Short mmCIF file of C-alpha atoms in Angstrom, two decimals:
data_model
loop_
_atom_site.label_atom_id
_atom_site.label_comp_id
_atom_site.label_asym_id
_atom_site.label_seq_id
_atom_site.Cartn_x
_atom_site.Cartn_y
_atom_site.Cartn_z
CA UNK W 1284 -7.10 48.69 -14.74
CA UNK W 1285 -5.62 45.33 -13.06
CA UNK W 1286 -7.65 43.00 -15.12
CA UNK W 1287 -9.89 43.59 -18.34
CA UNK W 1288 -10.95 40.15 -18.21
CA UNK W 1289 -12.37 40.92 -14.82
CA UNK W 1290 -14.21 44.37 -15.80
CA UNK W 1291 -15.51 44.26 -19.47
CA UNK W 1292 -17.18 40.68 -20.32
CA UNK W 1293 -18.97 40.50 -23.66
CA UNK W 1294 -20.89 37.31 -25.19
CA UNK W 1295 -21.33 38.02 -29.06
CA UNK W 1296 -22.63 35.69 -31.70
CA UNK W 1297 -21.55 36.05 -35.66
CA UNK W 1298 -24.03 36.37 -38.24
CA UNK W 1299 -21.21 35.75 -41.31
CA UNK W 1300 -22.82 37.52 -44.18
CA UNK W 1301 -21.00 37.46 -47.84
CA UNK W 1302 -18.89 40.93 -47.80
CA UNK W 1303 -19.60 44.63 -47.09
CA UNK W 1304 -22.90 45.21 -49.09
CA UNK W 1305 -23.12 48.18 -51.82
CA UNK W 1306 -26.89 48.60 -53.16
CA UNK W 1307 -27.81 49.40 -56.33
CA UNK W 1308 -29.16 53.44 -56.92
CA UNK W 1309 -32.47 54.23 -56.22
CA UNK W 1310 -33.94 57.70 -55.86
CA UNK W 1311 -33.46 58.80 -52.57
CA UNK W 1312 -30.55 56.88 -51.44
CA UNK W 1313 -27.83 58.35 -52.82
CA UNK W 1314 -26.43 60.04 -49.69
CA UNK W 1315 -26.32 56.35 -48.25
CA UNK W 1316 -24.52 54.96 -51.31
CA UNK W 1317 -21.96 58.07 -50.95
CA UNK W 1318 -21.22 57.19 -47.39
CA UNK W 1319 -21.15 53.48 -48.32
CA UNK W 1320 -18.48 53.99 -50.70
CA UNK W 1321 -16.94 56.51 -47.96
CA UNK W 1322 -16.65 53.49 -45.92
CA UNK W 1323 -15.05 51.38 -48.89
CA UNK W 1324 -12.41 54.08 -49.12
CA UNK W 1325 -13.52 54.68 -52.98
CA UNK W 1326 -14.20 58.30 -52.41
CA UNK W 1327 -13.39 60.06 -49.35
CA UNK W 1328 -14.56 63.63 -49.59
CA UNK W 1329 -13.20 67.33 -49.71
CA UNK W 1330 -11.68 67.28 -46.16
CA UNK W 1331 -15.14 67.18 -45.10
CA UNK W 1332 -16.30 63.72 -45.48
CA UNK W 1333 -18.64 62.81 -48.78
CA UNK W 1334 -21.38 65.57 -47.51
CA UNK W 1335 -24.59 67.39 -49.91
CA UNK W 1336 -21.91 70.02 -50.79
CA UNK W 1337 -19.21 67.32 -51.91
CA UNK W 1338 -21.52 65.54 -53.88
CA UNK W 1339 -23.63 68.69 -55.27
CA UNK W 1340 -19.82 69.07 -56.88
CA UNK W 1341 -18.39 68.76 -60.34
CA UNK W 1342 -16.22 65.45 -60.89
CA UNK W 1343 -12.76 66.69 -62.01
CA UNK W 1344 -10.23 64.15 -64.42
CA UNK W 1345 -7.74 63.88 -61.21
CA UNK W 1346 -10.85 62.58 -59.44
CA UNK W 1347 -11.68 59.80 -62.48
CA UNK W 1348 -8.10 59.35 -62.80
CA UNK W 1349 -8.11 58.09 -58.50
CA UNK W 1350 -10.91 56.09 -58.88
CA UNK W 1351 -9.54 54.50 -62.24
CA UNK W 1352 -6.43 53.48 -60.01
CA UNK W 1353 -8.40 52.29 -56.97
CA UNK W 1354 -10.45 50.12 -58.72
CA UNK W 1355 -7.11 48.19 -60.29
CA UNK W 1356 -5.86 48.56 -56.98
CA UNK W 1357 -2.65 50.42 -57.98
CA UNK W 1358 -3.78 53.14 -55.63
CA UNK W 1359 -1.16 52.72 -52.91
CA UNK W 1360 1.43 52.50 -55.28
CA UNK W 1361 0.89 54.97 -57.15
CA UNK W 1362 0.27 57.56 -54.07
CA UNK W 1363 4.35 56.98 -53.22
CA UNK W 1364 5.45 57.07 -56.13
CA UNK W 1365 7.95 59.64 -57.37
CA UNK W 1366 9.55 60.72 -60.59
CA UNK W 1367 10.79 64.02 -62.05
CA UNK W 1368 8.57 63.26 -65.18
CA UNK W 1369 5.17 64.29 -64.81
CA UNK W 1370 2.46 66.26 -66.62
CA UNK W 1371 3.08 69.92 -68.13
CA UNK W 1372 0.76 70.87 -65.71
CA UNK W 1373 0.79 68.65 -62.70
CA UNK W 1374 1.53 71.81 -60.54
CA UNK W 1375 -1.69 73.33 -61.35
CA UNK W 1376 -2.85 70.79 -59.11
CA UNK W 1377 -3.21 72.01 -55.46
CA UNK W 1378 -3.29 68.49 -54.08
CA UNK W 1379 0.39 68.05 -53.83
CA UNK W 1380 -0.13 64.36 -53.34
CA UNK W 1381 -2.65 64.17 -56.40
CA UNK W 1382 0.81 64.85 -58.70
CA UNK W 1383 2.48 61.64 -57.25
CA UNK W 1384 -0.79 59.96 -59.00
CA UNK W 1385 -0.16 62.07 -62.16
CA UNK W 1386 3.83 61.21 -62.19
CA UNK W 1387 2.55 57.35 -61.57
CA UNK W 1388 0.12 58.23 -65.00
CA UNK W 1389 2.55 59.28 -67.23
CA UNK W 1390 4.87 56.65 -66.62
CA UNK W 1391 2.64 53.81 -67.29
CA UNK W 1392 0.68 55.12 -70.36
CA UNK W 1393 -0.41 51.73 -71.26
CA UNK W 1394 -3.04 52.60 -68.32
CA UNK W 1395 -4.66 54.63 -70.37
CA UNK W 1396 -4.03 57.98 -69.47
CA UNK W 1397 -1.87 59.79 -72.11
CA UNK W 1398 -3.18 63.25 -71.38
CA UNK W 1399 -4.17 66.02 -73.99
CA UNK W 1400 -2.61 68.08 -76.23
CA UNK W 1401 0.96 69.93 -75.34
CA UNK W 1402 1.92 67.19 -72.64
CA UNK W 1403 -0.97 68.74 -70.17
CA UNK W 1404 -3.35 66.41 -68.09
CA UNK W 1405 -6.02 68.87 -67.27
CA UNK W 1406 -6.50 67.13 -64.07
CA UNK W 1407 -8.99 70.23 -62.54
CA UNK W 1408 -10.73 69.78 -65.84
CA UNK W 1409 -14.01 68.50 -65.98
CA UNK W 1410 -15.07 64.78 -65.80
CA UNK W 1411 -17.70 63.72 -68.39
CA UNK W 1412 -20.05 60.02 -68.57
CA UNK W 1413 -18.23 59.41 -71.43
CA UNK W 1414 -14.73 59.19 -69.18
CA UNK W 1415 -15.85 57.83 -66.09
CA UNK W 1416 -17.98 54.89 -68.37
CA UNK W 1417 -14.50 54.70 -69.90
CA UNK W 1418 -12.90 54.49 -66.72
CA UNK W 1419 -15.18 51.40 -65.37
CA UNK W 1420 -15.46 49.90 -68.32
CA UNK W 1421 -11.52 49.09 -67.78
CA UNK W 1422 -11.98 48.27 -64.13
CA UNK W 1423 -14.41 45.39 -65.62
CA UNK W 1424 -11.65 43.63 -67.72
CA UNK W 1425 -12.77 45.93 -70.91
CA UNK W 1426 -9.56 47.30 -73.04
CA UNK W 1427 -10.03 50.48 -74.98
CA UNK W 1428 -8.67 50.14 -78.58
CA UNK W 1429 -9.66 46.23 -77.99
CA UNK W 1430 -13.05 45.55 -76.80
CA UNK W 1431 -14.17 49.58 -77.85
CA UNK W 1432 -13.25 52.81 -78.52
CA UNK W 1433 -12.92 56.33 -76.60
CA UNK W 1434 -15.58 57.37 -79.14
CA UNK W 1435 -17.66 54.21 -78.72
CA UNK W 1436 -18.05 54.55 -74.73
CA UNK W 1437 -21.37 55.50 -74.22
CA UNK W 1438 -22.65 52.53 -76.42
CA UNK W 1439 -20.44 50.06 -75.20
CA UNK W 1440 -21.33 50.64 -71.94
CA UNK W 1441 -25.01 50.58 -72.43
CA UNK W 1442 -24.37 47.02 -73.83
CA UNK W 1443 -22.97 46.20 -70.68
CA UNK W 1444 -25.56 47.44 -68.28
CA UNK W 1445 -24.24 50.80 -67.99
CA UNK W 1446 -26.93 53.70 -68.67
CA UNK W 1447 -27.66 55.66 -65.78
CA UNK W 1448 -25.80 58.89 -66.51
CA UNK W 1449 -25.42 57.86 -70.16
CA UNK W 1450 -27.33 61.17 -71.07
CA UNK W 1451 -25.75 63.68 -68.60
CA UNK W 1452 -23.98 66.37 -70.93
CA UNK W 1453 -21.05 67.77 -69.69
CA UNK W 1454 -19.50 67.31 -66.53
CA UNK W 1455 -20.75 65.07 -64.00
CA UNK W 1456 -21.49 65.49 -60.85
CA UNK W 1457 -20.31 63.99 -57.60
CA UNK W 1458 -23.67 62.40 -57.11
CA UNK W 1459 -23.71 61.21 -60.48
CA UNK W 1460 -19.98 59.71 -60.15
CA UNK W 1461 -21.54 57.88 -56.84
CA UNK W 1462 -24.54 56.65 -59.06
CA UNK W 1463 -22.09 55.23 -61.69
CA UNK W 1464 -19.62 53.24 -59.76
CA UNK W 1465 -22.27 51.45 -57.91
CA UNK W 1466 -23.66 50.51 -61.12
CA UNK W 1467 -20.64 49.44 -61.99
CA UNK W 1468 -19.78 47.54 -58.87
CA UNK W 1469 -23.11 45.14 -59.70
CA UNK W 1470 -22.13 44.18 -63.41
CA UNK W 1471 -20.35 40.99 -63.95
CA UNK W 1472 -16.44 41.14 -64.78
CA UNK W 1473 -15.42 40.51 -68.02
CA UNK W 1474 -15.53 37.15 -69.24
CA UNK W 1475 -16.61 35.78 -65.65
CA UNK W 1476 -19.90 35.46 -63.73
CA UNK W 1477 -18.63 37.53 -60.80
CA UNK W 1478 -19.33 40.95 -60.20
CA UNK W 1479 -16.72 43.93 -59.93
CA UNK W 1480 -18.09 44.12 -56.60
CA UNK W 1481 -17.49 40.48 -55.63
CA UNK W 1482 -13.83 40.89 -57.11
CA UNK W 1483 -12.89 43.64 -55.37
CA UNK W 1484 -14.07 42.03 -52.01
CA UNK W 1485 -16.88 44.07 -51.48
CA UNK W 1486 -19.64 41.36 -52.51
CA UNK W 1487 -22.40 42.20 -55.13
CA UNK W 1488 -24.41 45.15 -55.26
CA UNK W 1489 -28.22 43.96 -55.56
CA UNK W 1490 -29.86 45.71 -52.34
CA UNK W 1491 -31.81 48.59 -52.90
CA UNK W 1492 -33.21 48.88 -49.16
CA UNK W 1493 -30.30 47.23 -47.44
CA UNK W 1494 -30.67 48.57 -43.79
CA UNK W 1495 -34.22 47.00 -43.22
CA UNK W 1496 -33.39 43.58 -44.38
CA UNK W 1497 -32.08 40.89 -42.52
CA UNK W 1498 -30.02 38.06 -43.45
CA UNK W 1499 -32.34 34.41 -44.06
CA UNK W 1500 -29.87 32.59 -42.73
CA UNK W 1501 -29.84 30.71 -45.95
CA UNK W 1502 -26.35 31.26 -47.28
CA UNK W 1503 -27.48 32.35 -50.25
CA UNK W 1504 -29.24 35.57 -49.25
CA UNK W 1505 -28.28 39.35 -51.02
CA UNK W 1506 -25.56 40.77 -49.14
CA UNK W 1507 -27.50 43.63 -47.56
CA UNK W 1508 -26.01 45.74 -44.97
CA UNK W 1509 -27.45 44.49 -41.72
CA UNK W 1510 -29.21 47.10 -39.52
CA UNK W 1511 -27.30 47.23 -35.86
CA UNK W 1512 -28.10 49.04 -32.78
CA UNK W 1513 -26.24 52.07 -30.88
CA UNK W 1514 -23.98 49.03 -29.67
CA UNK W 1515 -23.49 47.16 -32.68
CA UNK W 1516 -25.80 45.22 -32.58
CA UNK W 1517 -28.18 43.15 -34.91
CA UNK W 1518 -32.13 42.79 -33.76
CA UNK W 1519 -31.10 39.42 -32.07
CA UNK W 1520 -28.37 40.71 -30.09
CA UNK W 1521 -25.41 39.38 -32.79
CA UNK W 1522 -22.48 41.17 -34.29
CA UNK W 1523 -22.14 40.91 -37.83
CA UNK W 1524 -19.00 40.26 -39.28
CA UNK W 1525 -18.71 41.08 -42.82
CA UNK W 1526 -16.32 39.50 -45.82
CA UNK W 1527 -12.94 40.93 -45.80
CA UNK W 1528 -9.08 40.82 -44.70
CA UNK W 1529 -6.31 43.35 -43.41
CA UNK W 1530 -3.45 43.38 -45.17
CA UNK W 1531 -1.20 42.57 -42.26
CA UNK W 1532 -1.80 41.45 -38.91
CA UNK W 1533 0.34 44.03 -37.68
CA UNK W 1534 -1.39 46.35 -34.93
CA UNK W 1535 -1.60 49.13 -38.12
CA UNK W 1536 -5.68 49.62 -38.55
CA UNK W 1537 -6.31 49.35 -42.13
CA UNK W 1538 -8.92 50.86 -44.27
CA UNK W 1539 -10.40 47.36 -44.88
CA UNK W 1540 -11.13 47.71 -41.11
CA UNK W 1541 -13.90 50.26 -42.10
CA UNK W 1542 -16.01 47.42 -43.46
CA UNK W 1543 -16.63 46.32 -40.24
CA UNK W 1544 -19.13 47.14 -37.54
CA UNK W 1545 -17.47 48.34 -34.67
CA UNK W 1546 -19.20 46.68 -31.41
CA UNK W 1547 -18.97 48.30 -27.50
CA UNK W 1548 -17.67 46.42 -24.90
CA UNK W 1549 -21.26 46.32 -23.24
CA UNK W 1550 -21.56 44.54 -20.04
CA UNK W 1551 -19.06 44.87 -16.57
CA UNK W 1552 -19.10 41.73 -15.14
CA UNK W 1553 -17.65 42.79 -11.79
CA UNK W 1554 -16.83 46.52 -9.73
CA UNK W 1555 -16.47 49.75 -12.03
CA UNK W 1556 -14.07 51.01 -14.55
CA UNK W 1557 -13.16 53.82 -17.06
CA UNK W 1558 -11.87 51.55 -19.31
CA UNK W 1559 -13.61 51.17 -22.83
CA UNK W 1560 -13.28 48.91 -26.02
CA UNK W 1561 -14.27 48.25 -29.07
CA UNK W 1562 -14.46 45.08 -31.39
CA UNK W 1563 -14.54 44.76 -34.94
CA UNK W 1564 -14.62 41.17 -36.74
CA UNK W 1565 -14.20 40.01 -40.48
CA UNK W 1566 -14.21 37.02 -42.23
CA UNK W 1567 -12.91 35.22 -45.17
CA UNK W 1568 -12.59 31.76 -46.54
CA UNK W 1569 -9.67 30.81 -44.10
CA UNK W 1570 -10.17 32.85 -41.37
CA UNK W 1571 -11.98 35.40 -38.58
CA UNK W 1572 -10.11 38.70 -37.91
CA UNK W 1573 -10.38 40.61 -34.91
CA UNK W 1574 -9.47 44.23 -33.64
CA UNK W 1575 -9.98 45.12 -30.38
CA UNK W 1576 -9.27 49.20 -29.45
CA UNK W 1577 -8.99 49.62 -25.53
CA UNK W 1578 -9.07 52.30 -24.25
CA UNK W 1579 -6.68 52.59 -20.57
CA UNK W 1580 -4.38 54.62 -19.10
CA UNK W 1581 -3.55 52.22 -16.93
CA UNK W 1582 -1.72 49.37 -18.47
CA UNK W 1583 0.30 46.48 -16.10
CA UNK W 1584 1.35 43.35 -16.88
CA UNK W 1585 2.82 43.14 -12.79
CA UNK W 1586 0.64 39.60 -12.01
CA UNK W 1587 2.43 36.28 -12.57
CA UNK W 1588 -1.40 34.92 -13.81
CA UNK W 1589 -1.59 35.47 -17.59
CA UNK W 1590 -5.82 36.18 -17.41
CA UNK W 1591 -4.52 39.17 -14.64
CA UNK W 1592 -2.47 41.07 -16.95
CA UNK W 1593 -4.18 43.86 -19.34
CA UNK W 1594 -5.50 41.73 -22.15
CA UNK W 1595 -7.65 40.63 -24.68
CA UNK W 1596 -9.59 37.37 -24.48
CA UNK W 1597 -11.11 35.71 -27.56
CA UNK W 1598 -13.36 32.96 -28.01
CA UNK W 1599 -14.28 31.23 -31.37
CA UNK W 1600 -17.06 27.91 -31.02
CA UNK W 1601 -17.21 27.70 -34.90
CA UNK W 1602 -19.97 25.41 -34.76
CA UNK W 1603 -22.42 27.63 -32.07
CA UNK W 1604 -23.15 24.28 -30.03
CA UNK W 1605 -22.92 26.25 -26.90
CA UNK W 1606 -22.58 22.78 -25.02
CA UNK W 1607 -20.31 23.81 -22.24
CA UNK W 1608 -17.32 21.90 -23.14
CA UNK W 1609 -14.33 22.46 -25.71
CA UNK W 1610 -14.63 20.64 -28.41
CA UNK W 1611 -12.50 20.86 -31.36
CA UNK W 1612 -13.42 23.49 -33.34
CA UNK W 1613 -13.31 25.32 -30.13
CA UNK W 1614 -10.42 27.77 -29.51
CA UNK W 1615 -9.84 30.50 -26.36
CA UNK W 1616 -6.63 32.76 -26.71
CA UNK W 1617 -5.16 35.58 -25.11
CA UNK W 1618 -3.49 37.90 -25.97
CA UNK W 1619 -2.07 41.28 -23.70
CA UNK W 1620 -0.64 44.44 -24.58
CA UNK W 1621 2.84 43.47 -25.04
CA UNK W 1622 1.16 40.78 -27.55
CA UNK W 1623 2.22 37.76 -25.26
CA UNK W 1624 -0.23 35.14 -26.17
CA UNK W 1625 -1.83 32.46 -24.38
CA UNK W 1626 -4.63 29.85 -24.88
CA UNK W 1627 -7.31 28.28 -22.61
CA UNK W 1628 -7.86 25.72 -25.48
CA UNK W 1629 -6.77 25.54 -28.78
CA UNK W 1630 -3.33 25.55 -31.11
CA UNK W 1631 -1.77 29.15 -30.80
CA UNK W 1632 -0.04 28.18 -34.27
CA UNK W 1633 -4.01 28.82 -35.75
CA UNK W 1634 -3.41 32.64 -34.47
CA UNK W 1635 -1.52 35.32 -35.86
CA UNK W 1636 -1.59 38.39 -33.52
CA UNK W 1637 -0.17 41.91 -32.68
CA UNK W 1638 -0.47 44.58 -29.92
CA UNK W 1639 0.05 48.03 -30.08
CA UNK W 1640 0.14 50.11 -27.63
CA UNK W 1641 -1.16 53.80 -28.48
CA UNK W 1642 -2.26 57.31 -27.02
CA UNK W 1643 -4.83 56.12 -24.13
CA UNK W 1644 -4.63 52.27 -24.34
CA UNK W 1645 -3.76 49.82 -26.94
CA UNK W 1646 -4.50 47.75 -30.08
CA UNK W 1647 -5.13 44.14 -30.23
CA UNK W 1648 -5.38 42.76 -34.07
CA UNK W 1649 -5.73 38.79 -34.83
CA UNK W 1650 -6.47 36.10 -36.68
CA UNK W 1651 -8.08 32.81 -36.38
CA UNK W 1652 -7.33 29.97 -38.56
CA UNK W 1653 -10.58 28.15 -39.24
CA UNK W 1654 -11.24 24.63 -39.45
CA UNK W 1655 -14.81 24.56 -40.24
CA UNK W 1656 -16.01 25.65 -43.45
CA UNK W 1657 -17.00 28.99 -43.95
CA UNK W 1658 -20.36 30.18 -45.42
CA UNK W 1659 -23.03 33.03 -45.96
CA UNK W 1660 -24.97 33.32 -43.15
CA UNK W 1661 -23.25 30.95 -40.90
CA UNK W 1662 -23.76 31.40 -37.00
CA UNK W 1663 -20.15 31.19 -35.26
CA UNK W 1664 -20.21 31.85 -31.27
CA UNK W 1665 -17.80 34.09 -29.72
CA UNK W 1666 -17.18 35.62 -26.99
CA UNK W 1667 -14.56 38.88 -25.99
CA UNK W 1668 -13.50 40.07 -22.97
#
């Protein structure tokens, strides 16, 4: 391909909708929480995604004992880390990784996780309501030996909104687990008016039929996920981008990149190609993200015109006036596969950027320093090529 800007022309607009929607339970939906969560990276599955036979499951204490971690978001750490001193019987535990977690447990015990008699974690053990209330009782701000007591849980919790598998004897399933964090996720931290939800980045939880509803416009509207088409989509022909940040704008894509919608590279504006993309935007207060995956096996950068080389173009009219001139809030930049960056308009010190080149094409990942205020529902234009 000589010239992506030449083949693969795409005019988007951004519906900017307050983070990456998690609904409250309802009967019936609980295979569309699962894979919402899925999507959040808060459970992932057996090796075969969160399916009817993972979550027909029992919830095991190594499983609890994750999800404790992820919600503090001491997962990462925790995952390398490596000691000699671990549980009695962190070997019983097939998942070799699962007894870096378990070495990462018993050397913060203040976490909460001290194990059971003889030095033994139990981790294949079974998961009650009692442990996982426990465990998201914490992830709200809530100490144990403080604010309540192991043998307190179940009360506690229903003083705090908590109830839904408050009568489920025994172990729990996977299904149940699902039900419990996104209860969870919708209750308000402790001692603040945010939910877990909103401080984890995810937004709150208050949609129980979120793929049918569409954002008001309004800024204030619940942060549903928005229904999209085979191409991304919304029903007016928008991409919407939803709260969130990568880590690094390094070319690496993140699981926070699985919040986002991805969008196809639709419309050839000239000749024919094999060449392929995909978008993905977020948003947060300071900025709009953007990863671009190409697909090409045919990468140059041979032309001495910057717009000829193998690239990614990206437009950003914050304000949507559409009035065929830059204004000032307008910005156009450039950027190719060897992440040599150009603009049309606009300060290149307002974007970070890298390029990656991988198997098949490449990897564009950037960020846009706004100057407009950011809000729920706002309209941004854009437009990718």
């Amino acid at each position: 391909m000589r010239n992506l800007k030449k083949l693969i022309a795409i005019v988007l607009a951004i519906c900017v909708l307050a983070t990456f929607a998690i609904p409250s339970f309802a009967v019936g939906v609980t295979n569309t929480d699962a894979q919402y969560l899925e999507k959040l990276n808060i459970i992932k599955g057996d090796g075969k995604g969160v399916n009817a036979d993972y979550l027909a499951k029992g919830t095991t204490r190594i499983q609890a004992a994750v999800i404790s971690l992820k919600l503090r978001g001491l997962e990462t750490e925790a995952l390398n880390f490596s000691s000699q001193e671990n549980f009695v019987d962190a070997n019983s535990l097939a998942w070799k990784a699962g007894r870096n977690f378990l070495a990462y447990l018993k050397a913060n015990p203040q976490l909460g996780w001290v194990g059971i008699s003889g030095g033994n974690f139990d981790p294949n053990g079974p998961a009650t309501a009692q442990l996982i209330y426990k465990v998201l009782l914490e992830a709200l701000g809530y100490e144990t030996g403080k604010d309540f007591t192991y043998a307190n849980t179940i009360k506690f919790a229903a003083e705090k909104g908590l109830t839904k598998i408050s009568t489920i004897k025994g172990q729990i399933s996977n299904a149940d687990l699902v039900t419990a964090i996104k209860e969870a996720l919708d209750k308000p931290v402790a001692g603040e008016t945010k939910t877990l939800a909103q401080k984890l980045g995810y937004g709150s939880a208050t949609t129980e039929d979120q793929e049918t509803q569409e954002p008001t416009g309004n800024g204030n509207q619940g942060n549903q996920r928005v229904k999209v088409d085979a191409n991304g989509f919304d029903v007016n022909g928008r991409v919407v981008a939803y709260y969130g940040a990568p880590d690094n704008i390094d070319g690496v894509i993140e699981d926070e990149w699985k919040l986002a919608e991805p969008v196809k590279f639709t419309k050839v504006s000239s000749g024919s190609t094999d060449t392929t993309a995909t978008l993905k935007v977020l948003w947060d207060d300071n900025a709009v993200y953007f990863l671009a995956e190409v697909k090409d096996a045919n990468l140059s950068d041979a032309s001495g015109n910057v717009y000829e080389k193998d690239s990614v173009e990206f437009f950003l009219d914050q304000d949507n006036k559409r009035n065929g001139i830059y204004e000032g809030d307008d910005s156009q930049f450039r950027i190719n596969f060897k992440n040599e960056r150009s603009a049309d308009h606009g300060d290149l010190t307002n974007l970070y950027s890298a390029a990656k080149v991988v198997a098949g094409g490449y990897v564009i990942e950037g960020r846009v320093a706004l100057t407009e205020t950011p809000a729920n529902g706002k309209v941004m234009g854009v437009k990718v090529r």
